[in-house]
Tab-separated table of C-alpha atoms in Angstrom:
chain	number	residue	atom	x	y	z
A	1	MET	CA	-13.937	115.644	-103.315
A	2	ASP	CA	-17.516	116.124	-102.154
A	3	ASN	CA	-20.199	117.029	-104.689
A	4	ASP	CA	-21.105	120.126	-102.661
A	5	LYS	CA	-17.632	121.611	-103.239
A	6	ILE	CA	-17.156	123.663	-106.403
A	7	GLN	CA	-13.571	124.340	-107.457
A	8	VAL	CA	-12.850	127.972	-108.293
A	9	ASP	CA	-9.958	130.031	-109.544
A	10	ILE	CA	-9.124	133.680	-108.954
A	11	LEU	CA	-10.418	135.876	-111.769
A	12	GLY	CA	-9.087	139.122	-110.302
A	13	LEU	CA	-9.324	141.930	-107.783
A	14	SER	CA	-11.420	145.074	-108.113
A	15	PRO	CA	-11.828	148.051	-105.749
A	16	THR	CA	-15.264	148.098	-104.101
A	17	PRO	CA	-17.644	151.025	-104.505
A	18	ALA	CA	-18.093	151.315	-100.726
A	19	PRO	CA	-17.987	154.832	-99.276
A	20	GLY	CA	-14.418	155.673	-98.305
A	21	GLY	CA	-13.070	152.774	-100.387
A	22	GLY	CA	-10.352	150.658	-98.863
A	23	GLY	CA	-11.929	147.321	-99.680
A	24	TYR	CA	-11.540	145.043	-102.654
A	25	ALA	CA	-13.689	142.434	-104.287
A	26	LEU	CA	-11.821	139.221	-104.909
A	27	ILE	CA	-13.665	137.670	-107.843
A	28	LEU	CA	-13.600	133.876	-107.976
A	29	LYS	CA	-14.645	132.014	-111.141
A	30	GLU	CA	-16.139	128.553	-111.156
A	31	ILE	CA	-13.852	126.107	-112.976
A	32	GLY	CA	-15.846	124.475	-115.750
A	33	GLY	CA	-18.720	126.933	-115.304
A	34	ASP	CA	-19.728	130.562	-115.742
A	35	ARG	CA	-20.527	131.621	-112.175
A	36	ARG	CA	-18.515	134.327	-110.432
A	37	LEU	CA	-18.320	134.870	-106.681
A	38	PRO	CA	-17.307	138.261	-105.213
A	39	ILE	CA	-15.712	138.192	-101.769
A	40	ILE	CA	-15.048	141.521	-100.095
A	41	ILE	CA	-11.598	141.672	-98.504
A	42	GLY	CA	-9.424	144.345	-96.936
A	43	SER	CA	-6.668	146.185	-98.743
A	44	PHE	CA	-3.919	144.468	-96.702
A	45	GLU	CA	-5.137	141.002	-97.734
A	46	ALA	CA	-5.717	142.167	-101.316
A	47	GLN	CA	-2.114	143.362	-101.453
A	48	HIS	CA	-0.808	139.949	-100.319
A	49	ILE	CA	-2.941	138.134	-102.890
A	50	ALA	CA	-1.991	140.577	-105.667
A	51	LEU	CA	1.721	140.144	-104.912
A	52	GLU	CA	1.359	136.367	-105.114
A	53	LEU	CA	-0.688	136.530	-108.330
A	54	GLU	CA	1.965	138.764	-109.914
A	55	GLY	CA	4.808	136.529	-108.701
A	56	ILE	CA	6.400	139.370	-106.735
A	57	LYS	CA	8.514	138.192	-103.814
A	58	PRO	CA	9.013	140.771	-101.037
A	59	PRO	CA	12.518	141.042	-99.554
A	60	ARG	CA	11.299	139.872	-96.133
A	61	PRO	CA	8.522	137.356	-95.342
A	62	LEU	CA	5.034	138.806	-95.019
A	63	THR	CA	2.407	137.280	-92.714
A	64	HIS	CA	1.264	134.569	-95.138
A	65	ASP	CA	4.887	133.707	-95.953
A	66	LEU	CA	5.523	133.297	-92.230
A	67	ILE	CA	2.507	130.995	-91.829
A	68	ARG	CA	3.633	128.915	-94.810
A	69	ASN	CA	7.138	128.671	-93.370
A	70	ILE	CA	5.804	127.531	-89.986
A	71	ILE	CA	3.559	124.878	-91.553
A	72	GLU	CA	6.404	123.591	-93.721
A	73	GLN	CA	8.933	123.609	-90.841
A	74	MET	CA	6.530	121.399	-88.910
A	75	GLY	CA	6.594	118.966	-91.837
A	76	PHE	CA	3.064	119.644	-93.055
A	77	SER	CA	1.369	121.114	-96.085
A	78	ILE	CA	-2.088	122.347	-97.060
A	79	SER	CA	-4.199	120.089	-99.262
A	80	HIS	CA	-6.956	122.633	-100.099
A	81	VAL	CA	-9.006	125.555	-98.801
A	82	TYR	CA	-12.783	125.641	-98.664
A	83	ILE	CA	-15.163	128.601	-98.439
A	84	ASN	CA	-17.858	126.742	-96.599
A	85	GLU	CA	-20.413	129.236	-95.326
A	86	LEU	CA	-22.010	132.663	-95.715
A	87	ARG	CA	-23.664	133.952	-92.565
A	88	GLU	CA	-25.106	137.482	-92.240
A	89	GLY	CA	-22.964	138.750	-95.118
A	90	THR	CA	-19.751	137.212	-93.767
A	91	PHE	CA	-17.919	134.400	-95.534
A	92	PHE	CA	-16.271	131.604	-93.538
A	93	ALA	CA	-13.505	129.333	-94.750
A	94	LYS	CA	-11.565	126.244	-93.706
A	95	ILE	CA	-7.960	125.304	-94.374
A	96	LYS	CA	-7.374	121.574	-94.755
A	97	LEU	CA	-3.913	120.368	-93.805
A	98	ASP	CA	-2.492	117.118	-95.161
A	99	VAL	CA	-2.459	115.728	-91.625
A	100	GLY	CA	-5.059	113.168	-90.625
A	101	SER	CA	-4.907	114.147	-86.949
A	102	VAL	CA	-5.711	117.802	-87.683
A	103	ASP	CA	-9.224	118.699	-88.731
A	104	GLU	CA	-9.939	121.709	-90.904
A	105	ILE	CA	-8.756	125.033	-89.463
A	106	ASP	CA	-11.175	127.981	-89.325
A	107	SER	CA	-10.025	130.971	-91.392
A	108	ARG	CA	-11.081	134.147	-93.088
A	109	PRO	CA	-11.467	133.471	-96.821
A	110	SER	CA	-8.842	136.077	-97.719
A	111	ASP	CA	-6.221	134.372	-95.527
A	112	ALA	CA	-7.216	130.909	-96.741
A	113	ILE	CA	-6.949	132.012	-100.378
A	114	ALA	CA	-3.595	133.708	-99.789
A	115	LEU	CA	-2.298	130.447	-98.297
A	116	ALA	CA	-3.810	128.433	-101.158
A	117	LEU	CA	-1.747	130.570	-103.522
A	118	LYS	CA	1.386	130.102	-101.383
A	119	PHE	CA	0.947	126.311	-101.432
A	120	SER	CA	-0.479	126.108	-104.986
A	121	VAL	CA	-3.507	124.113	-103.827
A	122	PRO	CA	-7.151	124.137	-104.992
A	123	ILE	CA	-9.778	126.567	-103.716
A	124	TYR	CA	-13.306	125.227	-103.237
A	125	VAL	CA	-16.633	126.924	-102.498
A	126	ASN	CA	-19.698	125.289	-100.997
A	127	GLU	CA	-22.485	124.799	-103.569
A	128	ASP	CA	-25.044	126.527	-101.291
A	129	VAL	CA	-22.806	129.609	-101.038
A	130	MET	CA	-22.414	129.674	-104.826
A	131	ASN	CA	-26.184	129.358	-105.277
A	132	GLU	CA	-26.843	132.189	-102.841
A	133	VAL	CA	-24.305	134.784	-103.964
A	134	ALA	CA	-22.676	133.878	-107.273
A	135	PHE	CA	-23.684	135.584	-110.501
A	136	ILE	CA	-23.310	134.873	-114.198
A	137	PRO	CA	-22.058	137.904	-116.135
A	138	ASP	CA	-24.286	139.316	-118.877
A	139	LYS	CA	-21.518	139.464	-121.413
A	140	GLU	CA	-18.449	137.347	-121.697
A	141	GLY	CA	-15.425	139.519	-121.142
A	142	ASP	CA	-11.769	138.801	-120.932
A	143	ASP	CA	-11.401	136.140	-118.242
A	144	GLU	CA	-7.821	137.211	-117.663
A	145	SER	CA	-8.811	140.519	-116.052
A	146	VAL	CA	-11.581	142.108	-114.056
A	147	GLU	CA	-13.174	145.148	-115.647
A	148	ASP	CA	-12.856	148.432	-113.739
A	149	ASP	CA	-16.601	149.023	-113.989
A	150	ILE	CA	-17.548	145.548	-112.797
A	151	PHE	CA	-19.811	146.989	-110.082
A	152	LYS	CA	-21.936	148.734	-112.722
A	153	GLN	CA	-23.260	145.355	-113.860
A	154	PRO	CA	-26.646	144.704	-112.168
A	155	GLU	CA	-25.891	141.063	-111.346
A	156	VAL	CA	-22.623	142.092	-109.672
A	157	GLN	CA	-24.349	144.846	-107.692
A	158	GLU	CA	-26.916	142.325	-106.470
A	159	ALA	CA	-24.210	139.864	-105.403
A	160	TYR	CA	-22.243	142.677	-103.743
A	161	GLU	CA	-25.299	143.759	-101.746
A	162	LYS	CA	-25.484	140.281	-100.216
A	163	VAL	CA	-21.915	140.379	-98.935
A	164	ALA	CA	-21.259	144.062	-98.248
A	165	ASP	CA	-20.780	145.054	-94.645
A	166	PRO	CA	-23.959	146.043	-92.710
A	167	PHE	CA	-23.091	149.762	-92.839
A	168	SER	CA	-22.728	149.679	-96.620
A	169	ARG	CA	-25.944	147.665	-97.014
A	170	LYS	CA	-27.896	150.186	-94.912
A	171	LEU	CA	-26.340	153.164	-96.715
A	172	ASN	CA	-27.107	151.638	-100.124
A	173	LYS	CA	-30.716	150.958	-99.081
A	174	LEU	CA	-31.139	154.536	-97.833
A	175	GLN	CA	-29.719	155.902	-101.094
A	176	THR	CA	-32.126	153.730	-103.091
A	177	ASP	CA	-35.080	154.758	-100.891
A	178	LEU	CA	-34.119	158.426	-101.233
A	179	LYS	CA	-33.957	158.176	-105.025
A	180	THR	CA	-37.337	156.402	-105.105
A	181	ALA	CA	-38.905	159.068	-102.874
A	182	ILE	CA	-37.574	161.855	-105.103
A	183	ASP	CA	-38.646	160.064	-108.298
A	184	THR	CA	-42.191	159.628	-106.930
A	185	GLU	CA	-42.170	163.247	-105.687
A	186	ASP	CA	-42.670	162.184	-102.073
A	187	TYR	CA	-40.537	165.051	-100.776
A	188	GLU	CA	-41.627	164.657	-97.153
A	189	LYS	CA	-40.308	161.097	-97.143
A	190	ALA	CA	-37.161	162.201	-99.001
A	191	ALA	CA	-36.495	164.856	-96.355
A	192	SER	CA	-36.997	162.279	-93.608
A	193	ILE	CA	-34.607	159.821	-95.245
A	194	ARG	CA	-32.016	162.515	-95.845
C-alpha cells in the first residue's frame, strides 16, 4: 500500500449540529495513530452504515446489499476503498475492485465505506486529506463510542467547519460575526448582519 494512504477504522456516528439536522458525522480513526476524521453524510447513508456496524440484517436487500450482490454475481470483490480527495468541502472516494482490468471506481465516501463494511475490506484516507481536516482529541475518551457532545470540542468544530456544506459554513460565519459585533458593541454592524 502506498505511503500516502492511511488506514482508518470507523469510530462512530454522531448527529451534526447543522440547522435542521438530518446529517451525521461519520468519525474515522487513524489505525495506529490518534487522528480523527469527520465526514458529513446523509441520514440514509448513516442508517445503512449503522445497520452494518450493529450487524442488523434487513429482511430485504438495501441498496448497498444490492451492489454487493451484483459485484459478487459477476465474480468480483472489492479489495479496499480510498478517500482520496477533499475539494471545496466535499470528500471524494474510490472503490478498488480485485480486477486488474478495472481501475478504481469513483464514489461518495459514504457509499464506499458502506461497501467496505459489506465486503470487510480496509478503508484508507489520503495523507493530505488527513493533514488538512483531521484532528486529535483533547482528551482520550472511550474509543468504542462517539460522545454526544463531540461538536462542542474546539478541534472538532474546526474540522467540521472545513467539511460542512457551503450554507452551513456561511451561516456559522454570520453567527460568529454577529456575536463578535454584539460583544464589541458595534450594534450597527450587528443589525446589518442580522
